Coordinates of N, CA and C in Angstrom, one line a residue:
Chain V
E1 N 122.9 83.8 72.7 CA 122.3 82.0 72.7 C 121.0 82.8 73.3
A2 N 120.8 82.5 73.1 CA 118.7 82.8 74.1 C 119.4 81.7 74.9
Q3 N 118.9 82.4 76.6 CA 118.9 82.5 77.7 C 118.6 82.6 78.9
V4 N 118.4 82.2 80.2 CA 117.6 82.2 81.2 C 118.5 82.2 82.2
T5 N 119.2 83.7 82.6 CA 120.4 83.2 83.9 C 119.7 83.7 85.2
Q6 N 120.7 82.7 86.1 CA 119.9 82.8 87.5 C 121.4 83.5 88.4
N7 N 121.3 83.5 89.1 CA 122.1 83.5 89.9 C 121.7 84.2 91.4
P8 N 122.6 83.6 92.6 CA 123.4 82.6 93.0 C 122.4 81.0 92.0
R9 N 123.9 80.2 91.8 CA 123.0 78.6 91.6 C 122.9 78.0 93.3
Y10 N 124.3 78.4 93.6 CA 123.5 77.7 94.9 C 123.7 78.5 96.4
L11 N 122.9 78.2 97.6 CA 123.1 79.3 98.8 C 122.3 78.6 99.9
I12 N 124.3 79.0 100.8 CA 123.3 78.0 102.5 C 122.9 78.8 103.1
T13 N 122.2 79.9 103.6 CA 122.2 81.2 104.8 C 121.8 80.0 106.1
V14 N 121.3 81.3 106.6 CA 120.2 80.9 107.6 C 119.4 81.7 108.0
T15 N 118.5 81.6 108.8 CA 116.6 81.5 108.7 C 116.9 82.8 109.4
G16 N 115.9 83.9 108.1 CA 115.4 85.2 108.7 C 116.9 86.6 107.7
K17 N 117.6 85.8 107.1 CA 118.9 87.1 106.6 C 118.4 87.1 105.3
K18 N 118.3 87.9 105.1 CA 117.5 88.2 104.1 C 118.0 88.3 103.0
L19 N 117.5 87.2 101.5 CA 118.2 86.5 100.2 C 118.0 87.9 98.6
T20 N 117.9 87.7 98.0 CA 117.7 87.7 96.6 C 117.9 87.2 95.7
V21 N 117.5 86.9 95.0 CA 118.3 85.6 93.1 C 117.3 86.2 92.0
T22 N 118.9 86.2 91.7 CA 118.1 87.1 90.4 C 117.8 86.4 88.9
C23 N 117.4 87.2 88.4 CA 117.3 85.8 87.1 C 117.0 87.3 86.2
S24 N 118.1 86.7 84.6 CA 117.7 87.6 83.4 C 117.8 87.2 82.4
Q25 N 116.6 87.6 81.4 CA 116.4 86.4 80.5 C 116.3 88.1 79.2
N26 N 117.5 87.0 77.9 CA 117.6 88.5 76.4 C 117.4 87.8 76.1
M27 N 115.3 87.0 75.8 CA 114.7 86.9 74.7 C 113.9 87.9 74.9
N28 N 114.2 89.0 75.4 CA 112.9 90.0 75.1 C 111.9 89.9 75.7
H29 N 111.5 88.3 76.5 CA 110.0 87.4 77.6 C 109.8 89.2 77.5
E30 N 108.2 88.6 77.8 CA 107.3 89.8 78.4 C 106.4 89.1 79.5
Y31 N 106.8 87.7 79.5 CA 106.2 86.8 80.5 C 107.2 86.2 81.4
M32 N 107.7 86.3 82.7 CA 108.7 85.4 83.4 C 108.1 84.8 84.4
S33 N 108.5 83.7 85.1 CA 108.1 83.4 86.2 C 109.1 82.6 87.2
W34 N 108.4 82.9 88.8 CA 109.5 81.7 89.3 C 108.6 80.4 90.6
Y35 N 109.2 78.9 89.5 CA 108.9 78.4 90.4 C 109.9 77.4 91.2
R36 N 108.9 77.0 91.9 CA 110.3 75.8 93.3 C 109.7 74.7 92.6
Q37 N 111.0 73.3 93.0 CA 111.0 72.2 92.5 C 110.8 71.6 93.8
D38 N 110.5 70.4 94.6 CA 109.9 69.6 95.9 C 109.5 68.1 95.1
P39 N 110.6 67.6 95.9 CA 110.3 66.0 95.7 C 109.1 65.4 95.8
G40 N 108.4 65.0 94.9 CA 107.2 64.3 94.6 C 106.0 65.4 94.8
L41 N 106.3 67.1 94.2 CA 105.5 67.8 94.1 C 106.0 68.2 93.2
G42 N 106.8 68.2 92.1 CA 107.0 68.5 91.1 C 107.8 70.6 90.8
L43 N 106.8 71.0 89.7 CA 107.0 72.7 90.1 C 106.5 73.2 90.2
R44 N 105.6 74.3 91.3 CA 104.8 74.7 91.6 C 105.6 76.1 91.3
Q45 N 104.7 76.7 91.1 CA 104.7 78.3 90.6 C 104.4 79.4 91.7
I46 N 105.4 80.4 92.0 CA 105.5 81.2 92.9 C 104.9 82.7 93.0
Y47 N 105.3 82.6 91.4 CA 105.3 83.8 91.0 C 105.2 84.2 89.8
Y48 N 104.5 84.9 88.9 CA 104.6 85.7 87.1 C 104.3 86.8 87.4
S49 N 105.3 87.1 85.5 CA 104.7 88.3 85.7 C 104.3 89.0 84.1
M50 N 103.3 89.0 83.2 CA 102.9 89.0 82.3 C 103.1 90.2 81.2
N51 N 104.5 91.1 81.9 CA 105.1 91.9 81.7 C 106.0 93.3 83.0
V52 N 106.0 94.8 82.3 CA 107.1 95.6 83.5 C 105.7 96.2 84.4
E53 N 106.0 96.1 85.7 CA 105.2 96.8 86.2 C 104.0 95.5 86.7
V54 N 104.2 94.1 86.2 CA 103.0 94.0 86.4 C 103.4 92.4 87.2
T55 N 103.0 92.3 87.9 CA 102.7 90.6 89.1 C 101.5 90.1 89.4
D56 N 102.0 88.6 90.1 CA 100.7 88.2 90.1 C 101.3 87.4 90.6
K57 N 100.6 86.9 91.9 CA 100.7 85.6 92.8 C 100.8 84.2 92.4
G58 N 100.9 83.7 92.4 CA 100.7 81.8 92.0 C 99.8 80.9 92.8
D59 N 100.9 79.4 93.1 CA 99.8 79.1 93.5 C 100.7 78.9 95.3
V60 N 102.0 79.1 94.7 CA 102.9 79.3 96.7 C 103.6 80.7 97.2
P61 N 102.9 81.8 97.3 CA 103.4 82.8 97.3 C 104.4 83.4 99.0
E62 N 103.7 83.1 99.1 CA 104.1 83.2 100.5 C 105.5 82.9 100.8
G63 N 105.8 83.8 101.8 CA 107.2 84.1 101.7 C 107.6 84.6 100.6
Y64 N 107.5 84.8 99.6 CA 108.5 85.4 98.4 C 108.0 86.8 97.9
K65 N 108.9 87.6 97.1 CA 108.8 88.3 96.4 C 109.5 88.9 95.2
V66 N 108.6 88.9 94.4 CA 109.1 89.9 93.2 C 109.0 91.0 92.9
S67 N 109.7 91.6 91.8 CA 109.3 92.7 91.4 C 109.3 93.1 89.2
R68 N 109.5 93.5 88.9 CA 109.6 93.6 87.2 C 109.5 95.2 86.9
K69 N 111.2 95.5 87.1 CA 111.4 96.7 86.6 C 111.5 97.1 85.4
E70 N 112.1 96.3 84.9 CA 112.7 96.1 83.6 C 112.8 94.6 82.7
K71 N 111.8 94.7 81.7 CA 111.8 93.6 80.7 C 112.6 92.0 81.3
R72 N 113.9 92.5 81.5 CA 114.6 91.2 81.3 C 114.6 90.5 82.5
N73 N 114.6 91.4 83.1 CA 114.9 90.9 85.7 C 113.8 91.0 85.8
F74 N 113.8 89.5 86.7 CA 112.7 89.7 87.4 C 113.2 88.5 89.0
P75 N 113.8 89.5 90.0 CA 113.7 88.9 90.7 C 113.5 88.4 92.3
L76 N 113.4 87.6 92.4 CA 113.0 86.6 93.5 C 113.5 87.2 94.8
I77 N 112.9 87.8 95.9 CA 113.2 87.9 97.1 C 112.7 87.5 98.1
L78 N 113.8 86.6 98.9 CA 113.5 86.6 100.6 C 113.3 86.9 101.8
E79 N 112.3 88.0 102.0 CA 112.4 89.0 103.2 C 113.4 88.1 104.1
S80 N 112.7 87.0 104.6 CA 112.9 86.5 105.9 C 112.8 84.7 105.7
P81 N 113.8 84.6 105.7 CA 113.8 82.8 105.2 C 113.3 82.1 106.1
S82 N 112.6 81.0 105.5 CA 112.7 80.0 106.8 C 113.0 78.6 106.0
P83 N 113.5 77.8 107.2 CA 113.5 76.4 106.6 C 113.0 75.7 105.6
N84 N 112.3 76.2 106.1 CA 110.3 75.2 105.3 C 110.4 75.7 102.9
Q85 N 111.9 76.7 103.2 CA 111.8 77.7 102.4 C 113.1 77.2 101.1
T86 N 114.0 76.1 102.1 CA 115.0 75.4 101.2 C 114.3 74.3 99.8
S87 N 114.8 74.9 99.4 CA 114.5 74.4 97.8 C 115.0 74.0 96.2
L88 N 114.6 73.9 95.6 CA 115.4 74.4 93.9 C 114.3 75.5 93.4
Y89 N 115.2 76.3 92.9 CA 114.2 77.3 92.3 C 114.4 77.7 91.0
F90 N 113.5 78.2 90.2 CA 113.4 78.2 88.5 C 113.5 79.0 88.3
C91 N 113.3 80.2 87.2 CA 113.6 81.2 87.0 C 113.2 80.8 85.3
A92 N 111.5 81.3 84.4 CA 111.7 81.0 83.5 C 111.3 82.0 82.2
S93 N 111.3 82.2 81.6 CA 110.3 83.1 80.5 C 109.5 82.4 78.9
K94 N 108.8 83.0 79.0 CA 107.9 82.6 77.6 C 107.7 83.8 76.9
G95 N 107.9 83.8 75.1 CA 107.1 84.4 74.5 C 105.5 84.4 74.4
P96 N 105.3 85.1 73.6 CA 103.9 86.1 73.2 C 103.0 84.1 73.3
A97 N 101.5 84.0 74.0 CA 100.7 83.1 73.7 C 100.3 82.7 72.3
G98 N 100.0 83.8 71.9 CA 99.1 84.1 70.3 C 97.9 84.4 70.7
T99 N 97.2 84.0 69.6 CA 95.5 84.3 70.1 C 95.1 83.6 70.5
G100 N 93.7 83.4 71.1 CA 93.0 82.4 71.2 C 93.0 81.0 71.8
P101 N 92.7 79.9 72.1 CA 92.5 78.8 72.9 C 93.8 78.2 71.8
Y102 N 94.2 76.7 72.6 CA 94.9 75.4 72.0 C 95.8 75.9 70.9
S103 N 96.8 77.7 72.1 CA 98.0 77.3 71.7 C 98.6 77.4 73.1
N104 N 100.4 77.5 73.1 CA 100.7 78.2 74.0 C 102.1 78.4 73.7
Q105 N 103.2 78.8 74.4 CA 104.6 79.0 74.2 C 105.4 78.1 75.1
P106 N 106.1 77.2 74.6 CA 106.9 76.7 76.1 C 107.9 77.8 76.7
Q107 N 108.0 77.4 78.3 CA 108.6 77.9 78.6 C 110.4 77.7 78.9
H108 N 111.3 79.0 78.9 CA 112.0 78.7 78.8 C 113.2 79.0 80.6
F109 N 113.4 77.6 80.9 CA 113.9 78.1 82.2 C 115.9 78.2 82.4
G110 N 116.2 78.5 83.2 CA 117.5 79.3 83.8 C 117.9 77.9 84.6
D111 N 118.4 77.1 84.6 CA 119.3 76.4 85.9 C 119.1 76.1 87.0
G112 N 118.6 77.2 87.3 CA 117.9 76.3 88.5 C 119.3 77.6 90.0
T113 N 118.8 77.8 91.2 CA 120.0 77.6 92.5 C 119.2 77.5 93.2
R114 N 119.5 76.0 93.5 CA 119.1 75.5 95.0 C 119.5 76.4 96.4
L115 N 118.8 75.9 96.9 CA 119.0 77.0 98.5 C 118.5 76.2 99.8
S116 N 119.7 76.4 100.5 CA 119.3 76.0 102.4 C 119.5 77.4 102.8
I117 N 118.0 77.0 103.9 CA 117.9 77.9 105.0 C 118.1 76.8 105.8
L118 N 118.9 77.4 107.0 CA 119.7 77.0 108.3 C 118.2 77.1 109.8
Chain B
D1 N 96.1 70.7 95.3 CA 95.1 70.1 94.1 C 96.5 70.2 92.9
Q2 N 96.6 68.9 93.1 CA 97.5 68.8 91.5 C 96.3 68.1 90.6
Q3 N 96.5 69.4 88.9 CA 95.7 69.5 88.2 C 96.0 68.0 87.5
V4 N 97.5 68.0 87.2 CA 98.5 67.8 86.3 C 99.3 66.0 87.3
K5 N 99.4 65.0 87.2 CA 99.6 64.2 87.9 C 100.5 63.3 87.2
Q6 N 101.5 62.9 87.5 CA 102.5 61.6 86.7 C 102.6 60.8 88.1
N7 N 101.6 59.5 87.9 CA 101.8 58.7 89.0 C 102.7 57.6 89.1
S8 N 103.6 57.6 88.1 CA 104.6 56.5 87.8 C 106.2 57.7 88.6
P9 N 106.8 57.9 90.3 CA 108.2 58.4 90.6 C 109.3 58.2 88.7
S10 N 108.9 56.6 88.6 CA 110.5 56.2 87.7 C 110.0 54.5 86.7
L11 N 110.8 55.3 85.5 CA 110.5 54.3 84.7 C 112.2 53.3 83.9
S12 N 112.1 52.6 84.0 CA 114.1 52.2 83.5 C 112.9 50.8 82.2
V13 N 113.7 51.2 81.4 CA 114.0 50.2 80.6 C 114.8 50.0 79.2
Q14 N 115.7 48.9 78.6 CA 116.5 48.6 77.8 C 116.8 49.5 77.0
E15 N 118.1 49.9 76.9 CA 118.5 50.5 75.2 C 117.4 50.2 74.3
G16 N 116.7 50.7 73.2 CA 116.6 50.2 71.9 C 115.1 50.1 72.5
R17 N 114.4 49.7 73.1 CA 113.3 49.5 73.6 C 112.0 50.8 73.6
I18 N 111.0 50.9 73.6 CA 109.9 51.8 74.1 C 110.0 52.0 75.3
S19 N 110.2 53.2 75.6 CA 109.9 54.5 77.3 C 107.8 54.9 76.9
I20 N 107.7 54.5 77.6 CA 106.3 55.0 77.7 C 105.9 55.5 79.3
L21 N 105.6 57.7 79.2 CA 105.3 58.2 80.4 C 104.0 58.0 80.6
N22 N 103.4 58.4 81.4 CA 101.8 58.7 81.4 C 101.9 60.1 81.8
C23 N 100.5 60.8 81.6 CA 100.0 61.5 82.6 C 98.5 62.5 82.7
D24 N 98.3 62.1 83.7 CA 96.0 63.0 83.9 C 96.6 63.8 84.4
Y25 N 95.0 64.4 84.0 CA 94.8 65.2 84.0 C 93.6 65.6 84.4
T26 N 93.0 66.9 85.1 CA 92.1 66.9 85.7 C 91.0 67.5 85.6
N27 N 91.9 69.1 84.4 CA 90.4 70.3 84.4 C 90.8 70.0 83.0
S28 N 89.6 70.2 82.8 CA 88.9 70.3 81.5 C 89.3 71.4 80.3
M29 N 89.1 72.7 81.2 CA 89.6 73.8 80.5 C 91.2 73.8 79.7
F30 N 91.8 72.7 80.0 CA 93.2 72.8 80.0 C 93.5 72.1 78.2
D31 N 93.8 73.5 77.8 CA 94.2 72.9 75.5 C 95.4 72.7 74.9
Y32 N 96.1 73.2 75.9 CA 97.3 72.8 75.9 C 98.5 71.7 76.1
F33 N 99.2 70.8 75.8 CA 100.2 70.0 77.2 C 100.9 70.3 76.4
L34 N 102.5 69.3 77.2 CA 104.0 69.9 77.1 C 104.6 68.9 77.6
W35 N 105.7 68.4 76.8 CA 106.7 67.3 77.9 C 108.0 68.1 78.0
Y36 N 108.7 68.4 79.0 CA 109.4 68.6 79.4 C 110.8 68.0 80.0
K37 N 112.0 67.7 79.8 CA 113.0 66.7 79.9 C 114.4 67.7 80.8
K38 N 114.7 67.1 81.8 CA 115.4 67.7 82.7 C 116.8 67.1 83.0
Y39 N 117.9 67.1 82.5 CA 118.7 66.7 83.3 C 119.3 67.4 84.2
P40 N 120.1 66.6 85.8 CA 120.3 67.1 86.7 C 121.0 68.2 85.8
A41 N 121.2 69.1 87.6 CA 121.5 71.2 87.4 C 121.6 71.1 86.6
E42 N 120.7 71.2 85.9 CA 119.8 72.0 84.2 C 119.0 72.0 84.9
G43 N 118.0 73.2 83.9 CA 116.8 73.2 84.1 C 115.8 72.7 83.0
P44 N 114.4 72.2 82.8 CA 113.5 71.8 82.4 C 113.7 71.9 80.4
T45 N 114.0 71.2 79.7 CA 114.7 71.8 78.9 C 112.7 71.4 77.7
F46 N 112.5 72.1 76.9 CA 110.7 71.7 75.5 C 111.1 70.9 75.4
L47 N 110.5 69.7 75.4 CA 110.6 68.1 74.4 C 110.0 68.2 72.9
I48 N 108.0 68.9 73.1 CA 107.3 68.2 72.4 C 106.2 68.6 73.0
S49 N 105.1 69.5 72.4 CA 103.5 69.9 72.8 C 102.6 69.5 71.6
I50 N 101.4 69.4 72.6 CA 100.7 69.3 71.9 C 98.8 70.2 72.1
S51 N 98.2 70.2 70.9 CA 96.8 70.8 71.8 C 95.9 70.2 71.6
S52 N 94.7 71.0 72.3 CA 93.6 70.1 72.3 C 93.0 69.5 70.6
I53 N 93.4 69.6 69.9 CA 92.3 69.8 68.9 C 93.2 68.4 67.9
K54 N 94.6 68.2 68.5 CA 94.8 67.2 67.9 C 94.9 65.6 69.2
D55 N 94.9 64.9 68.4 CA 95.2 63.8 69.1 C 96.6 63.3 69.2
K56 N 97.6 63.4 68.8 CA 99.0 63.1 68.4 C 99.9 63.9 67.6
N57 N 101.1 63.5 67.7 CA 102.2 64.6 67.8 C 103.1 64.3 67.5
E58 N 104.4 64.1 66.6 CA 105.2 63.4 66.5 C 106.6 64.0 66.7
D59 N 107.9 64.3 66.6 CA 108.4 64.9 66.2 C 109.8 64.1 66.7
G60 N 110.1 63.6 65.6 CA 111.2 62.1 65.2 C 111.2 60.7 66.1
R61 N 112.1 60.7 67.7 CA 112.1 59.8 68.2 C 111.1 59.8 69.6
F62 N 110.5 60.7 69.2 CA 109.1 61.0 70.3 C 107.8 61.6 69.9
T63 N 106.8 60.7 70.3 CA 105.5 60.7 70.3 C 104.7 61.6 71.0
V64 N 104.4 62.2 71.2 CA 102.8 62.2 72.3 C 101.0 62.3 71.9
F65 N 100.7 61.3 72.6 CA 99.0 61.1 72.7 C 98.4 61.7 72.9
L66 N 97.7 61.8 72.9 CA 96.1 62.5 74.5 C 94.9 62.1 73.6
N67 N 94.2 61.8 74.9 CA 93.2 61.5 75.5 C 92.0 62.2 75.9
K68 N 91.5 62.5 75.0 CA 90.6 63.8 76.0 C 89.3 63.4 76.8
S69 N 89.1 62.5 76.2 CA 87.6 61.6 77.2 C 88.5 60.9 78.0
A70 N 89.6 61.0 77.8 CA 90.3 60.4 80.0 C 91.2 61.2 80.3
K71 N 91.1 62.1 79.4 CA 91.9 63.3 80.3 C 93.6 61.9 80.6
H72 N 94.3 61.7 79.4 CA 94.9 61.7 79.7 C 96.2 61.7 78.5
L73 N 97.4 62.2 78.9 CA 98.4 61.9 77.8 C 99.9 61.7 77.7
S74 N 100.6 60.8 76.9 CA 101.8 59.7 76.7 C 102.4 60.2 76.0
L75 N 104.1 59.9 76.8 CA 105.2 60.6 75.5 C 105.6 59.4 75.6
H76 N 105.6 58.3 74.3 CA 106.3 57.6 73.5 C 107.7 58.2 73.5
I77 N 108.6 57.6 73.3 CA 110.2 57.6 73.3 C 110.7 56.0 72.5
V78 N 110.9 56.1 70.8 CA 111.1 55.1 70.2 C 112.3 54.8 69.3
P79 N 112.8 54.3 69.6 CA 114.0 53.8 70.3 C 114.6 54.5 71.7
S80 N 114.5 53.9 72.5 CA 115.0 54.6 73.7 C 116.8 54.5 73.8
Q81 N 117.2 55.8 74.4 CA 118.3 55.2 74.4 C 119.2 56.2 76.1
P82 N 120.0 55.6 75.6 CA 120.8 56.1 77.6 C 120.6 57.5 77.8
G83 N 121.1 58.6 76.7 CA 121.3 59.9 77.0 C 119.7 60.1 77.3
D84 N 118.6 59.5 76.5 CA 117.6 60.4 77.2 C 116.8 59.9 79.4
S85 N 117.7 59.0 79.4 CA 117.7 59.4 80.8 C 117.6 61.2 81.6
A86 N 116.6 60.2 82.5 CA 116.3 62.1 82.7 C 115.1 62.2 83.3
V87 N 114.8 63.2 83.6 CA 113.8 63.1 84.8 C 112.8 64.6 83.4
Y88 N 111.1 63.6 83.6 CA 110.3 64.0 82.2 C 108.8 64.7 83.8
F89 N 109.0 65.8 82.9 CA 107.9 66.7 83.8 C 106.7 66.6 82.5
C90 N 105.4 66.1 82.4 CA 104.0 66.7 81.8 C 103.8 68.5 82.3
A91 N 103.5 68.9 81.4 CA 102.8 70.3 82.0 C 101.3 71.0 81.2
A92 N 100.4 71.3 81.2 CA 99.2 71.9 80.5 C 99.2 73.2 81.1
S93 N 97.8 74.1 80.3 CA 97.6 75.4 80.1 C 97.0 74.9 79.5
A94 N 96.1 76.3 80.7 CA 94.5 76.6 79.1 C 94.5 78.3 79.0
Y95 N 93.5 78.4 78.2 CA 94.1 79.7 77.0 C 95.2 80.5 76.9
G96 N 96.4 79.8 76.7 CA 97.5 80.2 77.0 C 97.9 81.1 78.0
N97 N 97.2 80.7 79.5 CA 97.5 81.4 80.9 C 98.8 79.8 81.1
D98 N 99.4 80.2 82.5 CA 99.4 79.5 83.3 C 99.9 78.3 83.1
M99 N 101.2 77.4 83.1 CA 101.7 76.1 82.9 C 101.2 75.8 83.6
R100 N 100.7 74.4 84.2 CA 100.4 73.4 85.8 C 101.5 71.9 85.6
F101 N 102.6 72.0 86.0 CA 103.5 70.8 86.3 C 102.8 69.8 86.8
G102 N 103.7 67.8 86.1 CA 103.6 67.9 87.2 C 104.5 67.4 88.1
A103 N 104.4 66.2 88.9 CA 105.7 65.9 90.0 C 107.2 65.3 89.1
G104 N 106.9 64.8 87.9 CA 107.5 64.3 87.4 C 107.9 62.8 86.7
T105 N 108.8 61.5 86.1 CA 109.0 60.9 86.3 C 110.8 60.8 85.9
R106 N 111.1 60.0 86.3 CA 112.4 59.6 85.8 C 112.4 58.1 85.3
L107 N 113.2 59.0 84.1 CA 113.2 57.3 83.5 C 115.4 57.6 83.8
T108 N 116.0 56.2 83.5 CA 116.3 55.6 82.9 C 116.8 54.7 82.4
V109 N 117.4 54.9 80.7 CA 117.9 53.9 79.9 C 118.3 52.5 80.0
K110 N 118.9 51.7 80.4 CA 120.0 50.8 80.4 C 120.4 50.5 79.4
P111 N 122.1 50.4 79.2 CA 122.8 49.8 77.5 C 122.4 48.2 78.0

């Protein structure tokens, strides 16, 4: 079954304690991304990766790191978490957009990770 | 700066009636639009899409309409069913690049 798997699903931790949220996809997708969902703000992109060893900042990258050493994995790292990073996080992947405009591929999302930072 | 806006946080309709969810965008470079559906404790799942060279796309009970001059798209669900109750996100992208999402609209379909 094609899927994006995130772990953990829920985590309560304290300010400053480094944490990693893992993300793995089994669809051989080159593109992967991380989003956070906050009330009234929808899904905002944190980081994305077009391929192995290629990562770029999204709209809200501050306080986060990512790495893409293998095609299937794209972990999200919070080196020193703070309460304003309490949120619902989603990892996603998608296939190639195809050539030219007027096209794209839908992203496949994981089931989310709810982080609470006290 | 939200380039994709869903101005209605919630919508309630009766089972069997039409649900219309609206979305506005500001970036005229967007050329591909999608709707996602999200149930609690799950990730968003793709519902339907439309490219900017079309003005309508249908898939069963779901139809997306695009009005490029107004920078507006809408999702019609006919007939609405209780299982359609979820949060719906509108998303847009340009030249196959990253998608921008709206804030979502919570649809409640009452039996």
